mmCIF file of C-alpha atoms and ligand atoms in Angstrom:
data_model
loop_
_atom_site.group_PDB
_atom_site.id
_atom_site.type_symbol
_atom_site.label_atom_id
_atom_site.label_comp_id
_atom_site.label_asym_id
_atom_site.label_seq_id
_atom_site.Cartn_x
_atom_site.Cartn_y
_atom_site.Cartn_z
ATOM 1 C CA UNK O 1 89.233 116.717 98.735
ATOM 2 C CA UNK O 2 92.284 117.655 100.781
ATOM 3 C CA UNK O 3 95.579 116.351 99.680
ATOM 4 C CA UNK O 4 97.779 114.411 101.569
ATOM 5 C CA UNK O 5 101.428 113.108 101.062
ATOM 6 C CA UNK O 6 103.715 110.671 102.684
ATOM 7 C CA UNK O 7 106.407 107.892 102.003
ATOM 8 C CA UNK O 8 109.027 105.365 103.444
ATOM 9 C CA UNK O 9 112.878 104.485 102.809
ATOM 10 C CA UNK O 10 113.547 101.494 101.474
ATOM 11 C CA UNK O 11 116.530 101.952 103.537
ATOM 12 C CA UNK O 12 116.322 98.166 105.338
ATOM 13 C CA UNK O 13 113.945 95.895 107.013
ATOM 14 C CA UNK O 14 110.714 97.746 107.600
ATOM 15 C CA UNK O 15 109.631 98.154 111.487
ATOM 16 C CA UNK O 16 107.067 97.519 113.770
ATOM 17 C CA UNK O 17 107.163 101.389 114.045
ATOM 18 C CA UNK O 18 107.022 102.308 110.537
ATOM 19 C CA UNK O 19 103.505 100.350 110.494
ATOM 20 C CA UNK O 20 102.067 101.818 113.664
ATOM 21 C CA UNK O 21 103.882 104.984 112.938
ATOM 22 C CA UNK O 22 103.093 105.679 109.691
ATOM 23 C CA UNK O 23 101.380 102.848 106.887
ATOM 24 C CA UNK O 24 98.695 102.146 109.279
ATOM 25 C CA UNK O 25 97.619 105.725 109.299
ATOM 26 C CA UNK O 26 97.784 105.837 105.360
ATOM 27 C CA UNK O 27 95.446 102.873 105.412
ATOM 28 C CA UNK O 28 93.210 104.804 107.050
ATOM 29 C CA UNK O 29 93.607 108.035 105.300
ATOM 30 C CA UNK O 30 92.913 106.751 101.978
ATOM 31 C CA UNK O 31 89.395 107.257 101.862
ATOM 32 C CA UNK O 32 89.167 110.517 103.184
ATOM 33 C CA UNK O 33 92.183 112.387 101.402
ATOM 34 C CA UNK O 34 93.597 112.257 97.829
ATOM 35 C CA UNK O 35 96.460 110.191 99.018
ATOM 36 C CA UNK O 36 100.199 110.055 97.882
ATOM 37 C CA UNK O 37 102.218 107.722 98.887
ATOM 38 C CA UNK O 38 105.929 106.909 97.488
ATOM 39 C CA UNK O 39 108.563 104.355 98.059
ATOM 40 C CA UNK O 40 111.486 107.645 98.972
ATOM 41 C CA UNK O 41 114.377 105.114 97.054
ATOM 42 C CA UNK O 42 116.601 108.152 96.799
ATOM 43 C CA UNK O 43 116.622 109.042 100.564
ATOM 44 C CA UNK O 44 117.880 106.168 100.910
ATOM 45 C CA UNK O 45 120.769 106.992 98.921
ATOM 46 C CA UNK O 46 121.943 109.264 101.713
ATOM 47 C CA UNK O 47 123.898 106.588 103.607
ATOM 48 C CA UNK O 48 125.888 104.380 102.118
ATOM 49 C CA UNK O 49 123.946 101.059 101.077
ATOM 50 C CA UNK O 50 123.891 97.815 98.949
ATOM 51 C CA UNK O 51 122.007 98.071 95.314
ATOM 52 C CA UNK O 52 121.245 94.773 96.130
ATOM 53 C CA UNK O 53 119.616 95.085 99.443
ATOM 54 C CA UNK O 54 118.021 98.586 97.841
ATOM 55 C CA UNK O 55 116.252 96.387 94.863
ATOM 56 C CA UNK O 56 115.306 94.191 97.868
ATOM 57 C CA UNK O 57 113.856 96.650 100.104
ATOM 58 C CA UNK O 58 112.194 97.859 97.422
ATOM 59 C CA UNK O 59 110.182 95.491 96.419
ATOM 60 C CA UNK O 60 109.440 94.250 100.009
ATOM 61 C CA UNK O 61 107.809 97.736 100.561
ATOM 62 C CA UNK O 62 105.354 98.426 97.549
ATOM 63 C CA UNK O 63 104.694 95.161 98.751
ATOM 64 C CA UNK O 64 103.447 95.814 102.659
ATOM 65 C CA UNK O 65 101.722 98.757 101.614
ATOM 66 C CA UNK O 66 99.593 96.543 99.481
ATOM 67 C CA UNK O 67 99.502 93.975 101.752
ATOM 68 C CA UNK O 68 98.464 96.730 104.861
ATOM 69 C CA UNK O 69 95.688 97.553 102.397
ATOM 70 C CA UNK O 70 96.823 100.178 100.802
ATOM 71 C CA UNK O 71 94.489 100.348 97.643
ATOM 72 C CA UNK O 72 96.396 101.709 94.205
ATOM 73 C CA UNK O 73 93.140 102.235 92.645
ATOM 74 C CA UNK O 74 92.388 105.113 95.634
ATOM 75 C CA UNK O 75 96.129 106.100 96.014
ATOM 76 C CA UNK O 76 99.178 107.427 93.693
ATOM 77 C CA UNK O 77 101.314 104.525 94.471
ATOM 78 C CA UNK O 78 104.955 105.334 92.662
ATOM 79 C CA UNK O 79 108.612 104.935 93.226
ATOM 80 C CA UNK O 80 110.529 108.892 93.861
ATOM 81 C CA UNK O 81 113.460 108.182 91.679
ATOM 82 C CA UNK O 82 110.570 107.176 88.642
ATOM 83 C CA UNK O 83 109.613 111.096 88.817
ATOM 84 C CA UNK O 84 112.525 113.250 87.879
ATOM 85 C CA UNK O 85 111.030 116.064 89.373
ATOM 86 C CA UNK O 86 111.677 115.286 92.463
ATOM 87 C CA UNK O 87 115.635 115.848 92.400
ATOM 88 C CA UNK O 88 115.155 118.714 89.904
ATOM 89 C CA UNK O 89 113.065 120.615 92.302
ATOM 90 C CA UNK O 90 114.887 119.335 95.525
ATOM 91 C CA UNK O 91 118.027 121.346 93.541
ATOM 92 C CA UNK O 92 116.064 124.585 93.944
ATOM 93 C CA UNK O 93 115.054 123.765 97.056
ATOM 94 C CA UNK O 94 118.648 123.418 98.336
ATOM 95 C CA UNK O 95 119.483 126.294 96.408
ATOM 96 C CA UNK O 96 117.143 128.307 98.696
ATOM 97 C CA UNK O 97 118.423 126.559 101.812
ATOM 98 C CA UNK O 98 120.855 127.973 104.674
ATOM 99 C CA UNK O 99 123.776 125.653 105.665
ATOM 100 C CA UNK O 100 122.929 127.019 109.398
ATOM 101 C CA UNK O 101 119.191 125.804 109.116
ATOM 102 C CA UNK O 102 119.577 122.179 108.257
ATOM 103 C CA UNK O 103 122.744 121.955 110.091
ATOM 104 C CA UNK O 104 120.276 122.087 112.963
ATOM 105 C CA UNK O 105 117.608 119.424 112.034
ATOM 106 C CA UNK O 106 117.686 116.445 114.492
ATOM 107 C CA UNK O 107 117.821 113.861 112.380
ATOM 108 C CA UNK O 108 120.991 115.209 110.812
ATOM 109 C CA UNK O 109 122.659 115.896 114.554
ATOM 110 C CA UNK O 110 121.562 112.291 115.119
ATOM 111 C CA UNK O 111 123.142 110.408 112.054
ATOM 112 C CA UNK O 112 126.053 112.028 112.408
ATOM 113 C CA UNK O 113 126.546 112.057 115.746
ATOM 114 C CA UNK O 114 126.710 108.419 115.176
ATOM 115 C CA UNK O 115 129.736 108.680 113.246
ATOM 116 C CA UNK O 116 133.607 108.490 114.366
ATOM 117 C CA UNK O 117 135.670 111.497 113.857
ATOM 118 C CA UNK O 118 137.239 109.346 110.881
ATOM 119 C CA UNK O 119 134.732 109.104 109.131
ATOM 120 C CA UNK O 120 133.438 111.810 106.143
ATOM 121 C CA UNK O 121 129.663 112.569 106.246
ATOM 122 C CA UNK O 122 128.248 112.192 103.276
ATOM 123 C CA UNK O 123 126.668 115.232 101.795
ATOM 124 C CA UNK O 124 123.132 113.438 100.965
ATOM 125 C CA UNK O 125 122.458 113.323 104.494
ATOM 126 C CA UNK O 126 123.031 117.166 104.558
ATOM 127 C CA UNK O 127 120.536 117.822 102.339
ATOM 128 C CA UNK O 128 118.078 114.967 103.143
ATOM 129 C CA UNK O 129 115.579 117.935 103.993
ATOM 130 C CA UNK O 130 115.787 119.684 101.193
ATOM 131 C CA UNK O 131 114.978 116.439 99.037
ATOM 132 C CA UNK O 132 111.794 116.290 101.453
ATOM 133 C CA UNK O 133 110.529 119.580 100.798
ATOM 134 C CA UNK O 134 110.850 119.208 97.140
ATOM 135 C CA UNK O 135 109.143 115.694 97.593
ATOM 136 C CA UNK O 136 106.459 117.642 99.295
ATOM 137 C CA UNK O 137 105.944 120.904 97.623
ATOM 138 C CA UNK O 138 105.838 119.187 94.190
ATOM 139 C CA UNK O 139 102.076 117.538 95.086
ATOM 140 C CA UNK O 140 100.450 120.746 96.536
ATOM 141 C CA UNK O 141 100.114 118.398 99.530
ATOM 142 C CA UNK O 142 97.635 119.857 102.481
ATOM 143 C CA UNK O 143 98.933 117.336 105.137
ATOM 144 C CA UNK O 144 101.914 115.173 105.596
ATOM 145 C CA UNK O 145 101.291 112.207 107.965
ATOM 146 C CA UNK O 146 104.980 111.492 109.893
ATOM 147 C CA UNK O 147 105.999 110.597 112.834
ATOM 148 C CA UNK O 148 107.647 112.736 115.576
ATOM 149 C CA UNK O 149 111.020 111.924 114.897
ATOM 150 C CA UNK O 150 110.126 113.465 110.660
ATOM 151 C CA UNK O 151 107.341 116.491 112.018
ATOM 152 C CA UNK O 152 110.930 118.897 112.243
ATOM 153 C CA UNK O 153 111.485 117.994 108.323
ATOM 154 C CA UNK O 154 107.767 119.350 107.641
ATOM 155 C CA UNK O 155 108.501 122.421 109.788
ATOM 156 C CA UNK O 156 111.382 122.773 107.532
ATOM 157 C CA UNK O 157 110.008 122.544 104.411
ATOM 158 C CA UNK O 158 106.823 125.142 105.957
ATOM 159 C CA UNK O 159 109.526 127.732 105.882
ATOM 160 C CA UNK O 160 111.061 126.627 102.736
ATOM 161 C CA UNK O 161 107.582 127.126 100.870
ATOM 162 C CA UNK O 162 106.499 130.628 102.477
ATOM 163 C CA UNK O 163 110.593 131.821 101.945
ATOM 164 C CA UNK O 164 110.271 130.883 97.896
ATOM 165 C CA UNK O 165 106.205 131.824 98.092
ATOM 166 C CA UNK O 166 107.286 135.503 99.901
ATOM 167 C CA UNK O 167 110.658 135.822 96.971
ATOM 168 C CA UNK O 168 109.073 134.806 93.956
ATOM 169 C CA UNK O 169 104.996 134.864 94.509
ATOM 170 C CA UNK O 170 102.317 132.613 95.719
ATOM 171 C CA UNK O 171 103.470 129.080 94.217
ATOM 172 C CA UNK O 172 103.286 125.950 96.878
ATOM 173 C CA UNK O 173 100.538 125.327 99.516
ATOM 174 C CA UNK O 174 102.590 125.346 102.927
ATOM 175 C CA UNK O 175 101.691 121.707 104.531
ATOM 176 C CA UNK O 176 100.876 120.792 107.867
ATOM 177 C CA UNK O 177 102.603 117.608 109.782
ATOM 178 C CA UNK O 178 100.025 115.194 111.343
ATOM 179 C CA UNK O 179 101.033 112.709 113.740
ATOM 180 C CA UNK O 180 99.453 110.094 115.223
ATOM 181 C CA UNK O 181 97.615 110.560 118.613
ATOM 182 C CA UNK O 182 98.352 107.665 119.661
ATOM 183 C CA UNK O 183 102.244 105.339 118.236
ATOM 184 C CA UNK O 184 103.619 108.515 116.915
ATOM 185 C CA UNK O 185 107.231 107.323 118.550
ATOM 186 C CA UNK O 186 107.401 103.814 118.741
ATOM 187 C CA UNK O 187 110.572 102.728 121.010
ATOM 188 C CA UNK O 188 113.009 100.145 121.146
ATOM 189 C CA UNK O 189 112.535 96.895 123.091
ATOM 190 C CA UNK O 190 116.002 96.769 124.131
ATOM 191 C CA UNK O 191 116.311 100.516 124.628
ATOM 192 C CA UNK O 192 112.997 101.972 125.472
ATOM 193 C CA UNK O 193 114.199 105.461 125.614
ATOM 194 C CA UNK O 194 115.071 105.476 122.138
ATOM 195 C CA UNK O 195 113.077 105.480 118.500
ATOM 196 C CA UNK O 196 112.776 101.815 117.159
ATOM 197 C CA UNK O 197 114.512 102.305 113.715
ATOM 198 C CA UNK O 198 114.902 100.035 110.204
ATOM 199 C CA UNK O 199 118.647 101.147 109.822
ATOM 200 C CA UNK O 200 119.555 100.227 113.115
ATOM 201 C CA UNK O 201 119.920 96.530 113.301
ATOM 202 C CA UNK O 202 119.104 95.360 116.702
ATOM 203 C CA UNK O 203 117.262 92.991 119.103
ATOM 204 C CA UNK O 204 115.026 95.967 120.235
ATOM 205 C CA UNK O 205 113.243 96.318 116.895
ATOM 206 C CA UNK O 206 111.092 94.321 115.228
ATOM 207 C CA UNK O 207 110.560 93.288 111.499
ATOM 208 C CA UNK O 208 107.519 93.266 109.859
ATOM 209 C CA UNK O 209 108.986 90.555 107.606
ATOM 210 C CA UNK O 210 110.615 88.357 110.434
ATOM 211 C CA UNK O 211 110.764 85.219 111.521
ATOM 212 C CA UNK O 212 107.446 85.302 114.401
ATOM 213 C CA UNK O 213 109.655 83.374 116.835
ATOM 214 C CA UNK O 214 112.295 85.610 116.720
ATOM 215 C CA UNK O 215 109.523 88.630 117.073
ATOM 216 C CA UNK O 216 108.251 86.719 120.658
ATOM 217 C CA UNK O 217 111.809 86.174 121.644
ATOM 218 C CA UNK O 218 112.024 89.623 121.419
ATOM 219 C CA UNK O 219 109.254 90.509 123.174
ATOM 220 C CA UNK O 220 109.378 88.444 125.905
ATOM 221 C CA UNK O 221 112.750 89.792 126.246
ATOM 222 C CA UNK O 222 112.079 93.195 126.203
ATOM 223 C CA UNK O 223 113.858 95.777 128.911
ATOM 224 C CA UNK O 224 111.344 96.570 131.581
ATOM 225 C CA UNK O 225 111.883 98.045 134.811
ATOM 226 C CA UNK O 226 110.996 95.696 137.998
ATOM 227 C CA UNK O 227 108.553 96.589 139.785
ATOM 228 C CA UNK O 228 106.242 94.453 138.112
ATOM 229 C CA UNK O 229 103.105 96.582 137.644
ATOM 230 C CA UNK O 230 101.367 97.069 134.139
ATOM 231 C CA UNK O 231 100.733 101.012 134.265
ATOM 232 C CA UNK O 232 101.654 103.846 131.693
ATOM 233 C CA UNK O 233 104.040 106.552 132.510
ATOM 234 C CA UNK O 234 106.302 106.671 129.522
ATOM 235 C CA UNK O 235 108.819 108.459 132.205
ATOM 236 C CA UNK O 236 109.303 106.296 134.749
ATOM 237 C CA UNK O 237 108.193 102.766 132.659
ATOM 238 C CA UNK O 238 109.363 103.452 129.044
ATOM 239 C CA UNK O 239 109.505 99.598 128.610
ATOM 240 C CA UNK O 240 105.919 98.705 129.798
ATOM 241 C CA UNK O 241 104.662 102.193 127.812
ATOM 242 C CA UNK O 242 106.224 101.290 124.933
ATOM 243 C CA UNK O 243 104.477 97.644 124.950
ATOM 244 C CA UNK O 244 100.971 99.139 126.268
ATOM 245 C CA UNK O 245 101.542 101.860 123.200
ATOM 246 C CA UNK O 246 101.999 98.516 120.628
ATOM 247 C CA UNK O 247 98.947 96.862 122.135
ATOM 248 C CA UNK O 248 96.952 99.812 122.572
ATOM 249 C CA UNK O 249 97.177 100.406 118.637
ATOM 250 C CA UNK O 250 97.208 97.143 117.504
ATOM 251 C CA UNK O 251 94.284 96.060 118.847
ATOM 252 C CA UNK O 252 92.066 99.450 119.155
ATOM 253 C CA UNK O 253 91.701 99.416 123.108
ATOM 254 C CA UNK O 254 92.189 102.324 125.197
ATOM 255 C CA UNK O 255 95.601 102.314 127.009
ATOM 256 C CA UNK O 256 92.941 103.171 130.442
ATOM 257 C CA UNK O 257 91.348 99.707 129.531
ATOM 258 C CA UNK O 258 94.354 97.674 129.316
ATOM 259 C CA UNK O 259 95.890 99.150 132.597
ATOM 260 C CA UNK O 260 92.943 97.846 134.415
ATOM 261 C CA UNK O 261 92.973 94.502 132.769
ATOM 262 C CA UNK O 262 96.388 93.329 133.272
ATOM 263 C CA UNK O 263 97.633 95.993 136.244
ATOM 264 C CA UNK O 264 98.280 92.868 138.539
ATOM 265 C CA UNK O 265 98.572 90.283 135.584
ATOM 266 C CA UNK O 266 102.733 90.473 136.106
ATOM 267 C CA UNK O 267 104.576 91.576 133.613
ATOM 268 C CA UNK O 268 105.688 87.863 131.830
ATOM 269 C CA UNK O 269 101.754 87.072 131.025
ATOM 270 C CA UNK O 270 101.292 91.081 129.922
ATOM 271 C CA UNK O 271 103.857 90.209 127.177
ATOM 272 C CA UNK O 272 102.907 87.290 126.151
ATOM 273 C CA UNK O 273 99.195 88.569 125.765
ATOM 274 C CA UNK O 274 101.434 91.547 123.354
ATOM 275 C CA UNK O 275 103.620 88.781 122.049
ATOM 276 C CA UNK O 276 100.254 86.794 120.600
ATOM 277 C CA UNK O 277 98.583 89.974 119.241
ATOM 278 C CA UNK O 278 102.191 91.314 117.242
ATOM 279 C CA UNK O 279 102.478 87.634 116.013
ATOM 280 C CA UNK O 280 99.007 87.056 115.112
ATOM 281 C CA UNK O 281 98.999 90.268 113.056
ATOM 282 C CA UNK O 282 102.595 89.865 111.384
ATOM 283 C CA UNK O 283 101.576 86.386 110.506
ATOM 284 C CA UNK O 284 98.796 87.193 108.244
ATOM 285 C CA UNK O 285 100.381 90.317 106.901
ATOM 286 C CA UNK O 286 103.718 88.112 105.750
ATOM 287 C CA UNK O 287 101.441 85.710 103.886
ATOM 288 C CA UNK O 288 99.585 88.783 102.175
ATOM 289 C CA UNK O 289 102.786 89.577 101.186
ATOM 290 C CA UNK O 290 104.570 86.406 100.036
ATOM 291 C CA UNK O 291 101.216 85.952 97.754
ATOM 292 C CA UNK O 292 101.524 89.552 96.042
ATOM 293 C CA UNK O 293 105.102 88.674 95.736
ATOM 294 C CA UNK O 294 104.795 85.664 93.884
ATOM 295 C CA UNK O 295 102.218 87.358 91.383
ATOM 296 C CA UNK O 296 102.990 90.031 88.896
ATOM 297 C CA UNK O 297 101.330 93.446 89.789
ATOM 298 C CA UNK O 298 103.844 95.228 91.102
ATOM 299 C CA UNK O 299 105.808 96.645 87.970
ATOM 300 C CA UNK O 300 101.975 97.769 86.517
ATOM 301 C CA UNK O 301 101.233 99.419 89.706
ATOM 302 C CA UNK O 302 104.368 101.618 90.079
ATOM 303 C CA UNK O 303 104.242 102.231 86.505
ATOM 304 C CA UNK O 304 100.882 104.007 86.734
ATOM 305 C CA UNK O 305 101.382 105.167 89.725
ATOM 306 C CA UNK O 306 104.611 107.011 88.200
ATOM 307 C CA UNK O 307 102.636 107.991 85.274
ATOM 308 C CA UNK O 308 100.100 109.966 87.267
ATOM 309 C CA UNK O 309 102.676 111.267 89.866
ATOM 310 C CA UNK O 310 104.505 112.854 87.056
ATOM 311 C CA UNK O 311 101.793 114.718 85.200
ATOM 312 C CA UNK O 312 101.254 116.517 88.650
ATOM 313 C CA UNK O 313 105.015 116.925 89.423
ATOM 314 C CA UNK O 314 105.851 118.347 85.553
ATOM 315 C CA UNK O 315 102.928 121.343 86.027
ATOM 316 C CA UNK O 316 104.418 122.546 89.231
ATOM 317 C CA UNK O 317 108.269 122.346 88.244
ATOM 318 C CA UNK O 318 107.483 124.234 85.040
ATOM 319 C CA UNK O 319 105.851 126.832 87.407
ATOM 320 C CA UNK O 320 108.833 127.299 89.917
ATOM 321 C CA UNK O 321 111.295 127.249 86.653
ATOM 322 C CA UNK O 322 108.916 130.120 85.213
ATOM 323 C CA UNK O 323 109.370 132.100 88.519
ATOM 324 C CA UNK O 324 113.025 131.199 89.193
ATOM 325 C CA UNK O 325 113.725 132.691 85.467
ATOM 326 C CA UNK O 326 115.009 129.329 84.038
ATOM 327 C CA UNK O 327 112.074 129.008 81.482
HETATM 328 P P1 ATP K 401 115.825 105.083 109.185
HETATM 329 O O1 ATP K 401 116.467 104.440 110.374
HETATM 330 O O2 ATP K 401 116.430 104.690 107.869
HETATM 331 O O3 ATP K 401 115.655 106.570 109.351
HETATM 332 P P2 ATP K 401 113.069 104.716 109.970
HETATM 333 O O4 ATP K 401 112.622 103.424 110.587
HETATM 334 O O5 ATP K 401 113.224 105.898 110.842
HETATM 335 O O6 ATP K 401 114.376 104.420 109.126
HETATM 336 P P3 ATP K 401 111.855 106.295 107.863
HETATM 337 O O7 ATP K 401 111.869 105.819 106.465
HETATM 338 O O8 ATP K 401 112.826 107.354 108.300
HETATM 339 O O9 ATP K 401 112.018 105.026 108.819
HETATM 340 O O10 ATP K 401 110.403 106.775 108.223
HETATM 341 C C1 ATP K 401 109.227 106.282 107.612
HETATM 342 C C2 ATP K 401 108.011 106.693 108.407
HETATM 343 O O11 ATP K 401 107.915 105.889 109.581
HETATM 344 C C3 ATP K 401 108.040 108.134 108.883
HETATM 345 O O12 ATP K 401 106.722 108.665 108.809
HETATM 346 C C4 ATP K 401 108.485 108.028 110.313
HETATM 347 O O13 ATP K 401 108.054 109.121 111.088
HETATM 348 C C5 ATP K 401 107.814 106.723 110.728
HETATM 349 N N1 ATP K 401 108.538 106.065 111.805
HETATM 350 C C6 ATP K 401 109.802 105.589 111.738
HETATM 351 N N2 ATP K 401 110.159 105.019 112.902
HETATM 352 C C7 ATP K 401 109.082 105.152 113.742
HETATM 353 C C8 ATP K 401 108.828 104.766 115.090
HETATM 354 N N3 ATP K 401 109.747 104.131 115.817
HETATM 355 N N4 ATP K 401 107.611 105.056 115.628
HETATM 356 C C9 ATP K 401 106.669 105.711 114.902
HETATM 357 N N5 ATP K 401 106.852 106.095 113.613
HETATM 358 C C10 ATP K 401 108.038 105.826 113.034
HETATM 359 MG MG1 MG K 402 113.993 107.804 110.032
#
């Protein structure tokens, strides 16, 4: 069985996006790949936030991926900073870095760009891909499910792995990014032209965890353009593709056989019709979660989960410290 690999910052309120995006797929990958899947806690070290609203965060996310069906008896379940190997290796990993390559990932240019001139950028953001690649690298892992806005990270750590593999001798199994055919970028409501993103508070995005009548407020509100015709041509209609993407998903019809139902249906009844389907699905997926929640499986789950992360983190890092001449 191949092996696959993915996780999620707890780094705020998870997204509409980060379900389409990325846990849906993992639901479905779970039977047909030995599946990883970790709660990254110490990305989301790499800009400043709360411990508070960390713990938080936390705790809401093992919690949707058990509540999207994510099944701990079929997947490694376990929180990154429980296996120490993960830093320890991401250490090497930076060590066999360039400051030229990651000053070029996007994600980095993005973040920072953010920034004023007075503020100091925090060196965990820096290195945020080498982290990954030692997050990666540490599981053998054949496949990494991401989204678009993460496949440059993969790339990354691809040359990472052959670079130490070409120095040292065949050690890691190079991965491969898969994304989604169809919700790989999942866009603002407010801004359609840009990602819909958990650290970016904002009336675009939508919560899993949210109030629902805040979610159709949003919706209904979303930025279109005004011509009032439900086609899909992400160009020129980034608002209507972006909602016929969320539908299309969501409810497993072809974007072709949406644009013929509700072409001429005007764009207020088109969103409600998205509106009742995000709702309807949010609904049952916060109750899932306020019942696993208020039991007490969560601490057991991680803990295994840890426990079996770790024995296949240990052999490899004992490896790479063999080859690197530490041991
Ligand atoms: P942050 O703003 O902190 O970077 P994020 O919402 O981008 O948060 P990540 O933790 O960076 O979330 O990413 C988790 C997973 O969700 C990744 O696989 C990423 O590719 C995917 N993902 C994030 N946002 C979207 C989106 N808008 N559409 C599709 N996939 C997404
Ligand atoms: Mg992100």
């Amino acid at each position: 069985m191949k092996r696959m690999l993915s996780g999620i910052k707890p780094t705020g309120q998870l997204t509409l996006g980060n379900y389409i995006g990325a846990i849906k797929q993992f639901i479905e990958y779970q039977d047909e790949y030995e599946l990883y899947i970790f709660i990254a806690d110490l990305h989301a070290l790499t800009l400043p936030i709360d411990p508070k609203e960390l713990r938080k965060n936390t705790k809401d996310l093992i919690s949707v991926y058990l509540a999207c069906g994510l099944d701990p008896e079929k997947v490694v379940l376990f929180k990154q900073s429980d296996v120490h190997e993960h830093a320890e290796l991401g250490y090497i990993m930076a060590c066999n870095s360039y400051m030229g390559e990651l000053s070029r990932m996007t994600q980095y240019k993005d973040k920072t760009a953010k920034m004023t001139t007075n503020d100091s950028i925090p060196t965990g953001i820096f290195i945020y891909p080498t982290l990954m690649a030692a997050d990666i690298l540490l599981y053998d892992a054949d496949y990494i499910p991401v989204g678009i806005d993460q496949k440059q990270h993969v790339e990354l750590t691809r040359d990472l792995a052959i670079r130490f593999n070409n120095h040292y001798s065949e050690t890691f199994v190079v991965p491969e990014p898969i994304t989604p055919k169809m919700g790989a970028k999942i866009n603002s409501l407010s801004n359609p032209e840009k990602k819909m993103s958990k650290s970016e508070s904002e009336k675009g995005t939508i919560y899993l965890l949210e109030d629902l009548n805040i979610t159709r407020k949003k919706i209904m509100s979303a930025v279109t353009d005004c011509d009032n015709e439900v086609i899909y041509d992400p160009e020129k209609k980034p608002g209507i593709s972006n909602l016929l993407t969320i539908l299309s998903v969501l409810t497993n019809t072809s974007i072709d056989s949406l644009v013929s139902e509700y072409q001429h249906a005007g764009y207020g009844t088109f969103k409600k019709v998205v509106a009742d389907v995000v709702c309807e699905k949010l609904g049952k997926l916060q109750q899932k979660v306020k019942d696993i929640q208020s039991g007490s499986l969560i601490d057991q789950i991680l803990e295994t989960g840890a426990q079996k992360a770790t024995y296949t983190a240990r052999k490899k890092l004992s490896k790479v410290y063999r080859k690197v001449g530490l041991k």
